[in-house]
Coordinates of N, CA and C in Angstrom, one line a residue:
M182 N -27.6 130.2 -94.7 CA -28.3 129.6 -96.0 C -26.6 129.7 -97.2
K183 N -26.4 128.8 -97.1 CA -24.9 129.0 -98.3 C -25.3 129.6 -99.8
V184 N -25.1 130.0 -100.6 CA -25.7 130.4 -102.4 C -24.3 130.2 -102.5
V185 N -23.9 129.1 -103.2 CA -23.2 128.9 -104.8 C -23.5 129.9 -106.2
I186 N -22.4 130.5 -106.5 CA -22.9 131.5 -107.7 C -22.1 130.6 -109.0
D187 N -22.7 130.6 -110.3 CA -21.7 130.4 -111.4 C -21.9 132.2 -112.0
T188 N -20.5 131.5 -112.9 CA -20.2 132.7 -113.7 C -21.5 133.7 -114.4
N189 N -22.1 133.7 -115.1 CA -23.3 134.2 -115.6 C -24.0 134.9 -114.6
S190 N -23.8 134.4 -113.5 CA -24.9 135.4 -112.4 C -24.3 136.2 -112.3
L191 N -22.6 136.2 -111.9 CA -21.6 136.9 -111.9 C -21.4 138.7 -112.6
L192 N -21.5 137.3 -113.8 CA -21.4 138.7 -115.1 C -22.7 139.6 -115.3
S193 N -24.0 138.8 -114.8 CA -25.0 139.7 -114.6 C -25.0 140.8 -113.9
L194 N -24.7 140.0 -112.4 CA -24.5 141.2 -111.7 C -23.8 142.9 -112.0
V195 N -22.9 142.2 -112.4 CA -21.6 143.7 -112.8 C -22.3 144.3 -114.2
R196 N -23.1 143.8 -115.1 CA -23.3 144.3 -116.0 C -24.8 144.8 -116.2
Y197 N -25.5 144.0 -115.2 CA -27.0 145.0 -115.5 C -27.4 145.5 -114.0
Y198 N -26.3 145.3 -112.4 CA -27.1 145.8 -111.4 C -25.7 146.9 -110.9
L199 N -25.1 146.4 -110.9 CA -24.3 147.7 -110.2 C -24.1 148.6 -110.8
P200 N -23.8 148.7 -112.4 CA -24.4 150.3 -112.9 C -25.3 151.0 -112.4
F201 N -25.7 151.0 -112.0 CA -27.3 151.2 -111.5 C -27.1 151.6 -109.8
D202 N -25.9 151.2 -109.1 CA -25.7 150.7 -108.0 C -24.9 151.7 -107.0
K203 N -25.7 152.9 -107.6 CA -24.5 154.5 -107.3 C -24.0 154.5 -106.0
K204 N -24.8 153.8 -105.2 CA -24.3 154.6 -103.3 C -23.2 153.0 -103.5
G205 N -23.1 152.1 -104.1 CA -22.5 150.9 -103.3 C -23.1 149.9 -102.2
V206 N -24.0 149.9 -102.2 CA -24.9 148.9 -101.4 C -24.8 148.0 -101.8
L207 N -24.9 147.3 -102.7 CA -24.9 146.2 -103.5 C -23.8 145.2 -103.2
F208 N -22.7 146.8 -104.1 CA -21.4 145.9 -104.2 C -20.8 145.7 -102.5
Q209 N -21.4 146.7 -101.9 CA -21.0 146.1 -100.7 C -21.6 144.5 -100.0
F210 N -22.7 144.7 -100.2 CA -23.8 143.6 -99.8 C -22.9 142.3 -100.1
I211 N -23.2 142.0 -101.6 CA -22.1 140.7 -102.0 C -20.6 140.8 -101.2
K212 N -20.0 141.5 -101.2 CA -18.5 141.2 -100.5 C -18.3 141.1 -98.8
R213 N -19.9 141.6 -98.4 CA -20.1 141.5 -97.2 C -20.6 139.3 -97.1
K214 N -21.5 139.2 -97.7 CA -21.7 137.9 -97.7 C -20.2 137.4 -98.3
I215 N -19.7 137.2 -99.2 CA -18.6 136.6 -99.6 C -17.4 136.7 -98.2
E216 N -17.4 137.9 -98.0 CA -16.5 137.4 -96.4 C -16.9 137.0 -95.4
I217 N -18.3 136.8 -94.6 CA -18.7 136.1 -93.9 C -18.8 133.9 -94.8
G218 N -18.6 133.7 -95.8 CA -18.5 132.4 -96.0 C -20.1 132.3 -97.1
E219 N -20.8 133.4 -97.1 CA -22.3 132.8 -97.2 C -22.6 132.8 -98.8
I220 N -22.1 133.7 -99.6 CA -21.6 133.4 -100.9 C -20.0 133.1 -101.4
I221 N -20.4 131.9 -102.0 CA -19.3 130.6 -102.3 C -18.8 131.1 -104.2
I222 N -17.8 131.2 -104.1 CA -17.4 131.2 -105.8 C -15.9 129.9 -105.7
I223 N -16.5 129.0 -106.3 CA -15.5 128.0 -106.5 C -14.2 128.4 -107.7
D224 N -12.9 127.2 -107.1 CA -12.5 128.0 -108.0 C -12.2 127.6 -109.8
K225 N -13.2 126.9 -110.4 CA -13.9 126.7 -111.5 C -14.1 128.2 -111.9
V226 N -15.2 128.8 -111.1 CA -15.9 129.5 -111.7 C -15.3 131.0 -111.3
Y227 N -14.5 131.1 -110.3 CA -12.6 131.7 -110.7 C -12.7 132.1 -111.8
Q228 N -12.1 131.3 -112.4 CA -10.9 130.9 -113.6 C -11.7 131.5 -114.2
E229 N -12.8 131.1 -114.6 CA -13.8 131.7 -116.2 C -14.2 133.3 -115.8
C230 N -13.9 133.6 -115.0 CA -14.0 134.9 -114.6 C -13.3 135.7 -115.0
T231 N -11.8 135.0 -114.7 CA -10.6 136.4 -115.4 C -11.1 136.1 -116.8
F232 N -11.3 135.4 -117.6 CA -11.3 136.1 -119.2 C -12.7 136.1 -119.5
I233 N -14.6 136.0 -118.9 CA -15.2 136.4 -119.4 C -15.0 138.2 -119.7
S234 N -15.9 137.9 -120.6 CA -15.4 139.9 -121.3 C -14.7 140.8 -120.8
K235 N -13.2 139.9 -120.9 CA -12.1 140.7 -120.6 C -11.8 140.9 -119.2
G236 N -12.4 140.0 -118.5 CA -12.2 139.6 -116.7 C -13.5 141.0 -116.5
I237 N -14.3 142.0 -116.7 CA -15.3 142.6 -116.6 C -15.5 142.0 -115.0
I238 N -15.8 141.1 -114.6 CA -16.4 140.8 -113.4 C -14.9 141.0 -112.0
L239 N -13.7 140.4 -112.3 CA -12.6 141.0 -111.1 C -13.0 142.4 -111.2
T240 N -12.2 143.1 -112.6 CA -12.5 144.2 -112.7 C -13.1 145.6 -111.5
T241 N -14.1 144.7 -111.9 CA -15.5 145.5 -110.7 C -15.4 145.3 -110.0
L242 N -15.3 144.2 -109.6 CA -15.7 143.7 -107.9 C -14.4 143.2 -107.7
N243 N -13.6 144.6 -107.8 CA -12.2 144.4 -107.2 C -11.2 143.8 -106.4
Y244 N -12.4 143.8 -105.0 CA -11.9 143.2 -104.2 C -11.3 141.2 -104.4
L245 N -12.0 141.2 -105.5 CA -11.5 138.8 -105.9 C -10.3 139.2 -106.8
Q246 N -9.6 141.0 -106.7 CA -8.2 140.7 -107.3 C -7.3 141.0 -106.1
D247 N -7.4 141.4 -104.9 CA -7.1 141.6 -103.7 C -6.3 140.3 -103.1
K248 N -5.1 140.0 -103.1 CA -4.9 138.8 -102.7 C -4.9 138.5 -101.3
I249 N -4.8 140.0 -100.2 CA -5.1 139.5 -99.1 C -6.8 139.1 -98.6
F250 N -7.3 139.7 -99.2 CA -8.6 139.9 -99.0 C -9.5 138.2 -99.6
L251 N -8.7 137.5 -100.8 CA -8.5 136.1 -100.9 C -8.7 135.3 -100.4
K252 N -7.0 135.6 -99.8 CA -6.7 134.8 -98.5 C -7.3 134.4 -97.5
T253 N -8.1 135.7 -96.9 CA -8.5 135.4 -95.8 C -9.9 135.0 -96.1
V254 N -10.5 135.2 -96.8 CA -11.9 134.5 -97.0 C -12.0 133.3 -97.7
K255 N -10.9 132.8 -98.3 CA -10.4 131.4 -98.8 C -11.3 131.5 -100.0
I256 N -11.2 132.3 -100.8 CA -11.6 132.3 -101.9 C -10.0 132.1 -103.1
P257 N -10.5 131.8 -104.2 CA -11.8 130.6 -104.9 C -12.2 129.4 -104.2
F258 N -12.9 128.8 -104.1 CA -13.0 127.5 -103.1 C -12.9 126.4 -103.9
K259 N -11.6 125.6 -103.2 CA -11.0 124.5 -104.3 C -11.9 123.5 -104.6
T260 N -12.5 122.8 -105.3 CA -13.0 121.7 -105.4 C -12.2 120.7 -106.8
D261 N -11.6 120.9 -106.6 CA -10.0 119.9 -107.0 C -10.1 118.7 -106.7
S262 N -10.4 118.3 -105.4 CA -10.2 117.2 -104.9 C -11.8 116.3 -104.3
L263 N -12.8 117.4 -104.9 CA -13.7 117.7 -104.1 C -14.6 116.0 -104.5
L264 N -15.2 115.2 -104.0 CA -16.2 114.0 -104.7 C -17.5 114.3 -104.0
A265 N -18.2 113.9 -104.8 CA -20.1 113.3 -104.2 C -19.6 112.4 -103.2
P266 N -20.8 112.9 -102.9 CA -20.9 112.0 -101.5 C -21.0 110.5 -101.1
S267 N -21.6 109.9 -102.8 CA -22.4 108.6 -103.5 C -21.4 108.7 -104.3
P268 N -20.0 109.0 -105.0 CA -19.5 108.4 -105.8 C -20.0 107.6 -106.8
A269 N -20.0 106.1 -106.5 CA -20.4 105.2 -107.5 C -21.7 105.8 -108.2
K270 N -23.0 105.8 -107.0 CA -24.4 106.4 -107.8 C -24.5 108.1 -108.3
F271 N -23.2 109.0 -107.8 CA -23.4 109.6 -109.0 C -23.0 109.8 -110.3
I272 N -22.1 108.6 -110.5 CA -21.3 108.1 -112.1 C -22.3 107.9 -112.4
R273 N -23.2 106.9 -112.1 CA -24.6 106.2 -112.5 C -25.3 107.4 -112.6
Q274 N -26.0 108.5 -112.3 CA -27.1 109.2 -112.5 C -26.2 110.7 -113.7
V275 N -24.6 110.7 -113.6 CA -24.3 111.2 -115.0 C -24.6 110.4 -116.7
E276 N -24.5 109.1 -116.0 CA -24.1 108.5 -117.3 C -25.6 108.2 -117.9
N277 N -26.6 108.2 -117.4 CA -28.3 107.8 -117.0 C -29.0 108.8 -116.9
Q278 N -29.2 109.4 -115.9 CA -30.1 110.5 -115.6 C -30.0 112.0 -116.4
F279 N -28.4 112.3 -116.5 CA -28.0 113.3 -116.5 C -27.7 114.1 -117.9
V280 N -27.7 112.8 -118.3 CA -26.6 112.9 -120.3 C -28.1 113.1 -121.4
N281 N -27.9 114.3 -121.8 CA -29.1 114.1 -123.1 C -29.3 113.2 -124.0
S282 N -30.3 112.0 -123.5 CA -29.9 110.5 -124.4 C -29.9 110.9 -126.3
I283 N -31.2 111.8 -126.5 CA -31.3 112.3 -128.1 C -30.2 112.9 -128.4
V284 N -29.0 113.8 -127.7 CA -28.5 114.3 -128.2 C -27.0 113.0 -128.4
R285 N -27.0 112.0 -127.6 CA -26.0 110.7 -127.3 C -25.9 110.4 -128.6
K286 N -27.1 110.0 -128.9 CA -27.9 109.0 -130.2 C -27.2 109.7 -131.1
Q287 N -27.9 110.9 -131.4 CA -27.8 111.9 -132.5 C -25.8 111.7 -133.2
R288 N -25.4 112.4 -132.4 CA -24.0 112.2 -132.5 C -23.3 110.9 -133.1
K289 N -23.7 109.3 -132.0 CA -23.7 108.3 -132.2 C -21.4 108.1 -131.6
L290 N -21.5 108.5 -130.4 CA -20.7 108.3 -130.1 C -20.0 107.5 -129.4
S291 N -19.0 107.4 -129.4 CA -18.1 106.0 -129.1 C -18.1 105.8 -127.8
D292 N -17.7 104.6 -127.1 CA -17.9 104.5 -125.2 C -16.7 105.5 -124.7
T293 N -15.5 105.4 -125.8 CA -14.1 106.3 -125.0 C -15.2 107.5 -125.8
E294 N -15.2 108.1 -126.5 CA -15.5 109.5 -126.8 C -16.9 110.1 -125.6
F295 N -17.8 108.7 -125.4 CA -18.4 109.4 -124.4 C -17.7 109.6 -123.1
E296 N -16.9 108.9 -122.8 CA -16.0 109.1 -121.7 C -15.2 110.2 -121.2
N297 N -14.8 111.0 -122.6 CA -13.6 111.7 -122.5 C -14.5 113.4 -121.6
R298 N -16.1 113.2 -123.2 CA -17.0 114.3 -122.2 C -17.4 114.4 -121.2
K299 N -18.1 112.9 -120.8 CA -18.5 112.5 -118.8 C -17.2 113.2 -118.3
N300 N -15.9 112.8 -118.6 CA -15.0 113.1 -117.1 C -14.7 115.0 -117.6
A301 N -15.2 115.8 -118.9 CA -14.8 117.1 -119.4 C -15.6 117.5 -118.4
F302 N -16.9 117.0 -118.3 CA -18.1 117.4 -117.8 C -17.9 117.4 -116.5
L303 N -17.6 116.4 -115.6 CA -17.6 115.9 -114.2 C -16.3 117.0 -113.9
N304 N -15.2 118.2 -114.5 CA -14.2 118.5 -114.3 C -14.8 119.7 -114.5
D305 N -15.9 120.6 -115.0 CA -16.5 121.7 -115.2 C -17.3 122.2 -114.3
A306 N -17.0 123.7 -114.6 CA -17.6 124.6 -113.6 C -18.8 124.1 -112.2
D307 N -20.1 123.9 -114.3 CA -20.9 123.7 -113.7 C -21.3 122.4 -112.6
M308 N -20.4 121.4 -113.0 CA -20.9 119.8 -112.6 C -20.7 120.1 -110.9
R309 N -18.7 121.1 -111.1 CA -17.9 121.2 -109.5 C -19.1 122.3 -108.7
Q310 N -19.7 122.8 -109.0 CA -20.7 123.6 -108.5 C -21.7 122.5 -107.6
I311 N -22.3 121.3 -108.5 CA -23.5 120.8 -108.2 C -22.4 119.9 -107.1
I312 N -21.8 119.4 -107.5 CA -21.0 118.2 -106.3 C -20.8 119.1 -105.2
L313 N -20.3 120.4 -105.0 CA -19.9 120.8 -103.5 C -21.6 121.5 -103.0
C314 N -23.0 121.9 -104.0 CA -23.7 121.5 -103.1 C -24.5 120.6 -102.7
L315 N -23.8 119.4 -103.1 CA -24.3 117.8 -102.4 C -23.5 117.8 -101.0
N316 N -22.2 118.4 -101.4 CA -21.5 117.8 -99.7 C -22.2 118.9 -98.8
L317 N -22.3 120.0 -98.7 CA -22.9 121.2 -98.1 C -24.3 120.7 -97.4
I318 N -24.6 120.3 -98.8 CA -26.1 119.7 -97.9 C -26.0 118.2 -97.5
K319 N -25.3 117.6 -97.4 CA -24.7 116.6 -96.2 C -24.5 116.7 -95.2
N320 N -23.5 117.9 -95.0 CA -23.4 118.5 -93.5 C -24.4 119.5 -93.2
G321 N -25.6 119.3 -93.7 CA -26.7 120.2 -92.9 C -26.5 121.5 -93.0
E322 N -26.1 121.9 -94.1 CA -26.5 123.2 -94.8 C -27.5 123.4 -95.5
K323 N -28.0 124.4 -95.4 CA -28.9 124.5 -96.8 C -28.4 125.6 -97.3
V324 N -28.8 125.1 -98.8 CA -27.7 125.5 -99.8 C -28.7 125.9 -101.1
V325 N -28.6 127.0 -101.7 CA -28.8 128.0 -103.4 C -27.8 128.0 -103.7
L326 N -28.1 127.4 -105.4 CA -27.2 127.6 -106.6 C -27.7 128.2 -107.4
V327 N -27.3 130.0 -107.3 CA -27.8 130.8 -108.2 C -26.7 130.5 -109.5
T328 N -28.0 130.4 -110.4 CA -27.9 130.2 -111.9 C -28.6 131.1 -113.1
E329 N -28.5 131.8 -113.9 CA -29.5 132.4 -114.9 C -29.4 131.2 -115.8
E330 N -29.2 130.3 -115.8 CA -29.7 129.0 -117.0 C -31.0 128.5 -117.0
T331 N -31.4 128.2 -117.8 CA -33.2 128.1 -117.9 C -32.9 126.4 -117.9
E332 N -34.3 125.4 -117.2 CA -33.7 124.1 -117.1 C -34.2 123.5 -118.5
S333 N -34.9 124.0 -119.9 CA -35.2 123.5 -120.9 C -33.5 123.6 -121.3
S334 N -33.4 122.5 -122.7 CA -31.7 122.3 -123.2 C -32.4 122.4 -124.5
N335 N -31.6 123.7 -124.8 CA -31.8 124.1 -125.9 C -30.7 125.0 -127.1
D336 N -29.7 123.9 -126.5 CA -28.4 124.2 -127.0 C -27.3 123.0 -127.6
D337 N -28.3 122.1 -127.8 CA -27.9 121.0 -128.0 C -26.6 120.0 -127.1
K338 N -26.0 120.7 -125.8 CA -25.3 119.9 -125.3 C -25.2 118.6 -124.9
L339 N -24.5 117.4 -124.6 CA -24.7 116.0 -124.1 C -25.3 116.1 -122.9
F340 N -24.9 117.2 -122.0 CA -25.5 116.4 -120.6 C -26.2 118.3 -120.3
K341 N -27.0 117.6 -119.3 CA -28.3 118.6 -119.0 C -28.0 120.0 -118.2
K342 N -28.9 120.8 -118.3 CA -28.2 122.2 -117.6 C -28.7 121.9 -116.5
I343 N -27.0 123.0 -115.4 CA -27.9 122.7 -113.9 C -29.3 122.6 -113.7
P344 N -30.0 123.7 -113.8 CA -31.6 123.5 -113.2 C -32.1 122.1 -113.0
S345 N -32.0 121.4 -114.1 CA -32.5 119.6 -114.6 C -32.2 119.0 -113.3
I346 N -30.6 119.2 -113.4 CA -29.9 118.1 -112.4 C -29.8 118.3 -111.5
C347 N -30.1 119.6 -111.1 CA -30.2 120.1 -109.5 C -32.0 119.5 -108.8
K348 N -33.0 120.1 -110.0 CA -34.1 119.4 -110.0 C -33.8 117.8 -109.3
E349 N -33.2 117.1 -110.4 CA -33.6 116.1 -110.0 C -32.6 115.5 -108.8
L350 N -31.3 116.2 -108.0 CA -31.3 116.3 -106.8 C -31.3 117.0 -105.7
D351 N -32.7 117.3 -106.1 CA -32.9 118.4 -104.9 C -32.3 119.8 -104.1
I352 N -31.3 119.8 -105.3 CA -30.7 121.3 -104.8 C -31.4 122.6 -105.5
E353 N -31.8 123.4 -104.6 CA -32.1 124.6 -105.2 C -31.7 125.4 -105.6
T354 N -32.8 125.9 -106.7 CA -31.9 126.9 -107.9 C -32.4 128.1 -107.6
L355 N -31.6 129.5 -107.9 CA -32.9 130.7 -108.1 C -31.7 131.0 -109.1
T356 N -32.6 132.7 -109.6 CA -31.2 133.6 -110.6 C -31.1 134.6 -109.9
L357 N -30.6 135.4 -110.3 CA -30.0 136.5 -109.4 C -30.6 137.4 -108.9
P358 N -32.1 137.8 -109.5 CA -33.3 138.5 -109.0 C -33.7 137.9 -107.7
E359 N -34.2 137.1 -108.0 CA -34.6 135.9 -106.9 C -34.0 135.6 -105.3
I360 N -32.1 135.9 -105.7 CA -31.8 135.4 -104.4 C -32.1 137.4 -103.9
I361 N -31.8 137.8 -105.0 CA -30.8 139.1 -104.0 C -32.8 139.9 -103.1
A362 N -34.1 139.2 -104.0 CA -36.0 139.8 -103.3 C -35.4 138.9 -102.2
K363 N -34.7 137.4 -101.6 CA -34.7 137.0 -100.4 C -33.6 137.4 -99.6
Y364 N -33.3 138.4 -99.5 CA -31.7 139.0 -99.1 C -33.1 140.5 -98.1
D365 N -32.4 140.5 -96.9 CA -32.9 140.8 -96.3 C -31.7 142.4 -96.1
G366 N -32.0 143.6 -95.7 CA -30.9 144.6 -95.7 C -30.6 145.1 -97.1
I367 N -31.2 145.0 -98.1 CA -30.8 145.3 -99.2 C -31.7 146.7 -100.2
D368 N -31.6 147.8 -99.8 CA -32.3 148.5 -100.2 C -31.8 149.8 -101.1
I369 N -31.7 149.3 -102.3 CA -31.5 150.1 -103.8 C -32.6 150.6 -104.1
D370 N -32.2 152.4 -104.3 CA -32.8 153.6 -104.5 C -32.3 153.4 -106.7
F371 N -32.6 153.0 -107.1 CA -32.7 153.2 -108.8 C -32.9 154.5 -109.0
Q372 N -32.3 155.6 -109.3 CA -32.7 157.0 -109.2 C -31.5 157.3 -110.2

């Protein structure tokens, strides 16, 4: 199983889980899963990790700053030239299914404004992760996108959130606690 993990999940990992991981079990487990390619961190997420909370993710998961480690495990995963499996169909879905039509009507966006926002959305970390998942699924991989987002749209954004889009595309999403619970071999003692 391949796990594509988002920035907020990594942030939760370093803020709320690793401080209690006194023996480094979870720390080493995550490192090992990254090494063997089961946990994928894309370029856009890695870039966000450099500035979110003053770089706490890269500081805490210090192997993500080790150039030799990064080169060996091919992290971050490059997504700049990655296309959705059916690009024309995918663009139609972005324009019709993934857009929050109520917000679009309220903002009265011109076609040019909408195109600019759509292009920015297609190039942000969330959508790059989804496109990677679609490509992995097309290649026969079992894929899970780990995100702390909820499906409900309560932030007045133009496009839907990761879980909502993934539901429409049949991409499984889990939260960080759910994916940790699925893994065998993690025996954490919170004492």
